Each structure stands twice: as structure tokens, then as C-alpha cells.
Coordinates of C-alpha atoms in Angstrom, one line a residue:
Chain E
X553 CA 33.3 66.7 31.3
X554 CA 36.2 67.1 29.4
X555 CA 37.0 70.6 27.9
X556 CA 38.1 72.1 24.3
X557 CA 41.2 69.8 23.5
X558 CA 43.8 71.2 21.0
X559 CA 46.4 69.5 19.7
X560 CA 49.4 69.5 19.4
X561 CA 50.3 71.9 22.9
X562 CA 53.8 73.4 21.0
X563 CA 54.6 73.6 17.3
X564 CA 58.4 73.9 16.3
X565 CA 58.5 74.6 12.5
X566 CA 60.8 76.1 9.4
X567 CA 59.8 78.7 7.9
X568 CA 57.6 77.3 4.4
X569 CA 56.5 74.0 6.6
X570 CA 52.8 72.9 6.7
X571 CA 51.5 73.5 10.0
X572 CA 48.0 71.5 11.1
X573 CA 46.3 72.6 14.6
X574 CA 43.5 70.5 15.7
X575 CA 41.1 70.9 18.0
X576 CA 38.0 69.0 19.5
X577 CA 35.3 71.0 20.6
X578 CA 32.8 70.3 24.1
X579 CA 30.4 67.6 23.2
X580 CA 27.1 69.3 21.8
X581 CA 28.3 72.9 21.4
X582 CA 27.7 73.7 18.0
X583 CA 30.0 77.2 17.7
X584 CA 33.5 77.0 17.0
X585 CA 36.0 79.3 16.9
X586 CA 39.8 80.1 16.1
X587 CA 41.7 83.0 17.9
X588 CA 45.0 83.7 17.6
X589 CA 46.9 85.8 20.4
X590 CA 50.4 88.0 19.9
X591 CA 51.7 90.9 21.7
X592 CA 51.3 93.2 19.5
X593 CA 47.7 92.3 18.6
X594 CA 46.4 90.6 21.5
X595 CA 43.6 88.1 21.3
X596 CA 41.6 88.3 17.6
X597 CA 39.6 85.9 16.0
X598 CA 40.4 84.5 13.0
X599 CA 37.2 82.0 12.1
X600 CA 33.8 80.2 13.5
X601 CA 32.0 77.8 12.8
X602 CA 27.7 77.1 13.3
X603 CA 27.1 73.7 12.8
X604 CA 30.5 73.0 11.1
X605 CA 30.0 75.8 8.5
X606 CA 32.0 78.7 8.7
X607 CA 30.1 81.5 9.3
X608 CA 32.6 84.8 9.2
X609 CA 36.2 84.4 8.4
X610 CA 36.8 88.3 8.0
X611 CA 39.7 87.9 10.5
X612 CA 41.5 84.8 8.2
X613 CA 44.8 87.1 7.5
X614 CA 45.4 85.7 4.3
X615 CA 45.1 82.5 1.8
X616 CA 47.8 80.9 3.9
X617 CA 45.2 80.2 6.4
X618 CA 43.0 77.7 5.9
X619 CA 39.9 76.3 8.4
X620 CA 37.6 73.2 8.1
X621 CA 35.2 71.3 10.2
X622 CA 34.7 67.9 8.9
X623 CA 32.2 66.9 11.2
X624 CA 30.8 68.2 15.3
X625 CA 33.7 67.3 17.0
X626 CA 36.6 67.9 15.0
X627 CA 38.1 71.3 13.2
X628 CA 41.7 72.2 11.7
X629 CA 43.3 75.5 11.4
X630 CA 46.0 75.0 8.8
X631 CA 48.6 77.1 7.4
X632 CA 50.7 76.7 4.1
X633 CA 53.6 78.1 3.8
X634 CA 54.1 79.1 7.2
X635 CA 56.0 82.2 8.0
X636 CA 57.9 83.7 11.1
X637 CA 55.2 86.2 11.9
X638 CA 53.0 83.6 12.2
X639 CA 54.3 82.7 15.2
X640 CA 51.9 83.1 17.8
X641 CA 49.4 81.3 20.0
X642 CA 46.5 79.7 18.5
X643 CA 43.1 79.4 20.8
X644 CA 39.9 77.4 19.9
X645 CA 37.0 78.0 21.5
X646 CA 33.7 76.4 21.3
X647 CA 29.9 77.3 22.9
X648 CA 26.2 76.6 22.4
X649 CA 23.4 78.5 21.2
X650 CA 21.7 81.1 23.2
X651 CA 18.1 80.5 24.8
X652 CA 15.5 81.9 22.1
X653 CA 17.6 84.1 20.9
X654 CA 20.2 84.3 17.9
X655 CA 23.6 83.6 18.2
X656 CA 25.7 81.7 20.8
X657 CA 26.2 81.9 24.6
X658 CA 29.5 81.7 26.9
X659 CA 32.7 80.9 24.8
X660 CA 34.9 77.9 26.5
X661 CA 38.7 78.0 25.5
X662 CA 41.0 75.4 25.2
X663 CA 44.8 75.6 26.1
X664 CA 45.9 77.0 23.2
X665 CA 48.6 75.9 20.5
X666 CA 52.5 77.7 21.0
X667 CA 53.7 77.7 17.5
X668 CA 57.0 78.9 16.6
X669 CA 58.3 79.3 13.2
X670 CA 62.1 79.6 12.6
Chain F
X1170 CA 33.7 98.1 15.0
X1171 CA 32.8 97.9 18.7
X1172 CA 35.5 99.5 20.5
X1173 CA 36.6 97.7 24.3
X1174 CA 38.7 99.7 26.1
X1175 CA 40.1 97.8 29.7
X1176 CA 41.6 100.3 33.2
X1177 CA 43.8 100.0 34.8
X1178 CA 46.3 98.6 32.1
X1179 CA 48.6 97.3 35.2
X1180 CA 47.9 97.0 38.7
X1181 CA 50.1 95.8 41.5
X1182 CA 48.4 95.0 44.8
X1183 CA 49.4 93.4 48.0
X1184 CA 48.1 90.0 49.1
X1185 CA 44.6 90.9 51.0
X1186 CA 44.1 94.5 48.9
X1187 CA 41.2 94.7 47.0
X1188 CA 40.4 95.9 43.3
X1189 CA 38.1 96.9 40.8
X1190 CA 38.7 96.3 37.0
X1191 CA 36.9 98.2 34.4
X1192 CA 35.5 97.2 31.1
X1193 CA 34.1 100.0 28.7
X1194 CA 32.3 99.4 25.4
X1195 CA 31.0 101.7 22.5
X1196 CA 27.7 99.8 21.1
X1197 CA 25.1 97.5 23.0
X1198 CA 25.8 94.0 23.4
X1199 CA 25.0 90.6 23.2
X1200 CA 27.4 89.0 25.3
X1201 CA 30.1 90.1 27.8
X1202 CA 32.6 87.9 29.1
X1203 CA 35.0 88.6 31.5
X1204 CA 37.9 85.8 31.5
X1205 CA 41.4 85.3 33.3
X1206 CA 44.6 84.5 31.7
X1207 CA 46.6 82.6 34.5
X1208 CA 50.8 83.0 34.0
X1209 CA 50.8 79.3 31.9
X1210 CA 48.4 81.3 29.2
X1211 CA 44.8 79.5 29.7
X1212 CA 42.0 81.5 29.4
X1213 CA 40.0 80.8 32.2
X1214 CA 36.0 82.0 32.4
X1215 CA 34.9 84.0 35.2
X1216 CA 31.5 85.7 34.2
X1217 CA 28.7 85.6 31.4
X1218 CA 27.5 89.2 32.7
X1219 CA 25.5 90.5 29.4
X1220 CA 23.9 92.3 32.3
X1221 CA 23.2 92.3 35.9
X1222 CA 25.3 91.2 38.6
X1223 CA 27.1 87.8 39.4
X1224 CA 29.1 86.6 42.5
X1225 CA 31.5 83.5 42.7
X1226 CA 33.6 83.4 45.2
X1227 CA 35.7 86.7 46.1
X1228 CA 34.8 87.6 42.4
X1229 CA 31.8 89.6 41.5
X1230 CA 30.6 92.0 38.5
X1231 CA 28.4 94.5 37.6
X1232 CA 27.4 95.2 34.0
X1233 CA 25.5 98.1 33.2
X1234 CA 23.9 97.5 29.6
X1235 CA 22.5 100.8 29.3
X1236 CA 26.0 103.2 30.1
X1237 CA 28.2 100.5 28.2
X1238 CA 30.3 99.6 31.0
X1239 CA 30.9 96.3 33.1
X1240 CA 32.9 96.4 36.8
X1241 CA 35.0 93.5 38.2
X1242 CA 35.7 92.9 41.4
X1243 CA 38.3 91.1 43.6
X1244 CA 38.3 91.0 46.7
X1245 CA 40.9 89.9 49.4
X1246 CA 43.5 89.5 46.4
X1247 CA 45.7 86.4 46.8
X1248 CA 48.7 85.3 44.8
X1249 CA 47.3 83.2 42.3
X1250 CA 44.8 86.0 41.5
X1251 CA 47.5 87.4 39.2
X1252 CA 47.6 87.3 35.6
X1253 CA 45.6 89.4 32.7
X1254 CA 42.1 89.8 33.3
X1255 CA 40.1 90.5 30.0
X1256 CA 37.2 91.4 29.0
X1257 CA 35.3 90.8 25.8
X1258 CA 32.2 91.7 24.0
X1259 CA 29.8 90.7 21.4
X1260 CA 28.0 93.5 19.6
X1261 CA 24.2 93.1 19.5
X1262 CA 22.5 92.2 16.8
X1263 CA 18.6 91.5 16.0
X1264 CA 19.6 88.7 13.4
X1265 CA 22.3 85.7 12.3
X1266 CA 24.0 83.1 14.0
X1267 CA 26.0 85.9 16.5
X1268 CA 28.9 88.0 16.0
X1269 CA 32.7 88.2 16.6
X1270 CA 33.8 88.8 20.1
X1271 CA 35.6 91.3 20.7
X1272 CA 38.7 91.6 23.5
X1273 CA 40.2 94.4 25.2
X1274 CA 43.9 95.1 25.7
X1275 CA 43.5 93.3 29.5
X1276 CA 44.7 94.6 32.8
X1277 CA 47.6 92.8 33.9
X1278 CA 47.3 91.7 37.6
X1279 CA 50.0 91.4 39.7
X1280 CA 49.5 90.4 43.5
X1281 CA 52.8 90.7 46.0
X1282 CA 52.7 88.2 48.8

């Protein structure tokens, strides 16, 4: 079975670009989730997703960042203007509900987005 | 928030040693994950270990629920065993779709041939 896909693997931008991350979830898990990971604040999460609403976007930093899930198997993280420290590396994650109980089970990760901006 | 707090924050072993990570949490949980981060940056899973005790492999760990901790354990350490090992929590709750999970700092990993 094929994994979380994100695209694309590295982002190069300027400094005020548009910047669209994409990622593709594991076939029937219904959670999805953005994570971004620097140094200085290791791995947080930024978004999820149940059923391609967003469920708790406390960690967005601000209204640069945008999320959206379209439809099961496809969400965007997008940010506009982009800034240097944004530069960090973006994780989606996706998993399936827990057995008679709320909330989800094991998170799977994909291989992350590098993004760089100059 | 639930506060996750990893030891040792760096640990260098020889090829062969063996080691045991820790993993301490303030509140009850949900979910625990324990994951490695291999030197190319993917976050690989290792254990689903709300509770209980799982083996895979030269890996095993412990979590005990009730005194908020959780144990890894590697055993005859090889090379590619190094990396950052971390390990995150979901804070339980009795309603809604689940909460954030939460990661600690990680325990960087470094095994000498």
C-alpha cells in the first residue's frame, strides 16, 4: 500500500511567493493532519482534518496559512505571502478512527516538504 | 497543555550496546506513539503503546498509563539505529473527534561502529 504522499519533496521560494504543499492521505483514513518541524520548535501541529473538515487549527500561526481538504484523498497547506521564517519542514500525517472509542488511532507520516524561503 | 518531556537528550553508544529511552507525560492519555526520525528526516513508526508492552524486533516498550511514563528499548544497537527517537502523546479525552498530539524534544541517537 502506498503511504502519505506529499508533494512537492523541496520548495525553493522568494520571500512574498505563494507557496502550495499538497498531500494525499492513506486510502480510507479519515484524519489528516499538518505539522510543521524547525529547530527551535521541533515538531507542532498546525491543522487536522475528520472527514475533510478541519477540526482544530489552534496551531495555524497566522492568516498567512491557509488549509483545505477538497475531498478524502486530497489536502493543501498554503501560504501567502510567504516569509523567511517560514522556512521549515512541513509533515502530513494521516490515520483512522479508533475502535469504539472517539478520536483517531496511530498517525502515519509522509516524507515531509523542505521549504526554503529566501 | 500536556507537557512531554524525553531523557536522555543525546546518547552515544557503541555498535552492540544497549539502551533505554524515556518518555514522561503530565496528564492521562489517549495515544502514545513512539516514532524514529532516520538522518534523511522521515518519521518512521515504531509503537502504538497507549499502554502495555509491544516487541518488534530488537525494539520493545513499556508504557505505564497509570505513573505517566512510557520506556523504549533497543537492544544490540546497530548503526542505522541512529537518529532522533520521539515520543508523542494525545491527552485523553471522554468526547470529540481526538486531540492534538503532542511531541517531545527527542533523544538524539547516535551509534559508533
Amino acid at each position: 500500500d502506498a503511504g502519505v504522499i506529499q508533494s512537492p519533496r523541496h520548495e525553493v521560494t522568494e520571500m512574498g511567493q505563494e507557496v502550495t504543499l499538497r498531500c494525499k492521505p492513506i486510502s480510507g483514513h479519515d484524519y489528516l493532519f499538518w505539522y510543521r518541524q524547525t529547530m527551535m520548535r521541533g515538531l507542532e501541529l498546525l491543522i487536522y482534518f475528520n472527514n475533510n473538515v478541519p477540526i482544530d487549527d489552534s496551531g495555524m500561526p497566522e492568516d498567512r496559512f491557509s488549509a483545505k481538504m477538497p475531498n478524502a484523498s486530497f489536502s493543501t497547506l498554503k501560504i501567502q505571502p510567504s516569509e523567511p521564517r517560514d522556512s521549515a519542514v512541513y509533515f502530513c500525517a494521516s490515520s483512522f478512527p479508533r475502535k469504539g472509542l472517539a478520536g483517531y488511532n496511530e498517525q502515519f507520516f509522509g516524507p515531509g516538504t523542505r521549504l526554503t524561503v529566501l | 497543555g500536556i507537557q512531554v518531556e524525553q531523557s536522555p537528550p543525546d546518547l552515544i553508544l557503541q555498535e552492540g550496546a544497549n539502551s533505554t529511552l524515556r518518555c514522561n507525560f503530565s496528564d492521562s492519555v489517549n495515544n502514545l506513539q513512539w516514532f524514529h526520525q532516520n538522518p534523511w528526516g522521515q518519521l518512521i513508526n515504531l509503537f502504538y503503546i497507549p499502554s502495555g508492552t509491544k516487541q518488534n524486533g530488537r525494539l520493545s516498550a513499556t508504557t505505564v498509563a497509570t505513573e505517566r511514563y512510557s520506556l523504549l528499548y533497543i537492544s544490540s544497537s546497530q548503526t542505522t539505529d541512529s537518529g532522533v527517537y520521539f515520543c508523542a502523546v494525545e491527552r485523553r479525552r471522554i468526547y470529540n473527534q481526538g486531540g492534538k498530539l503532542i511531541f517531545g524534544q527527542g533523544t538524539e541517537l547516535s551509534v559508533k561502529p
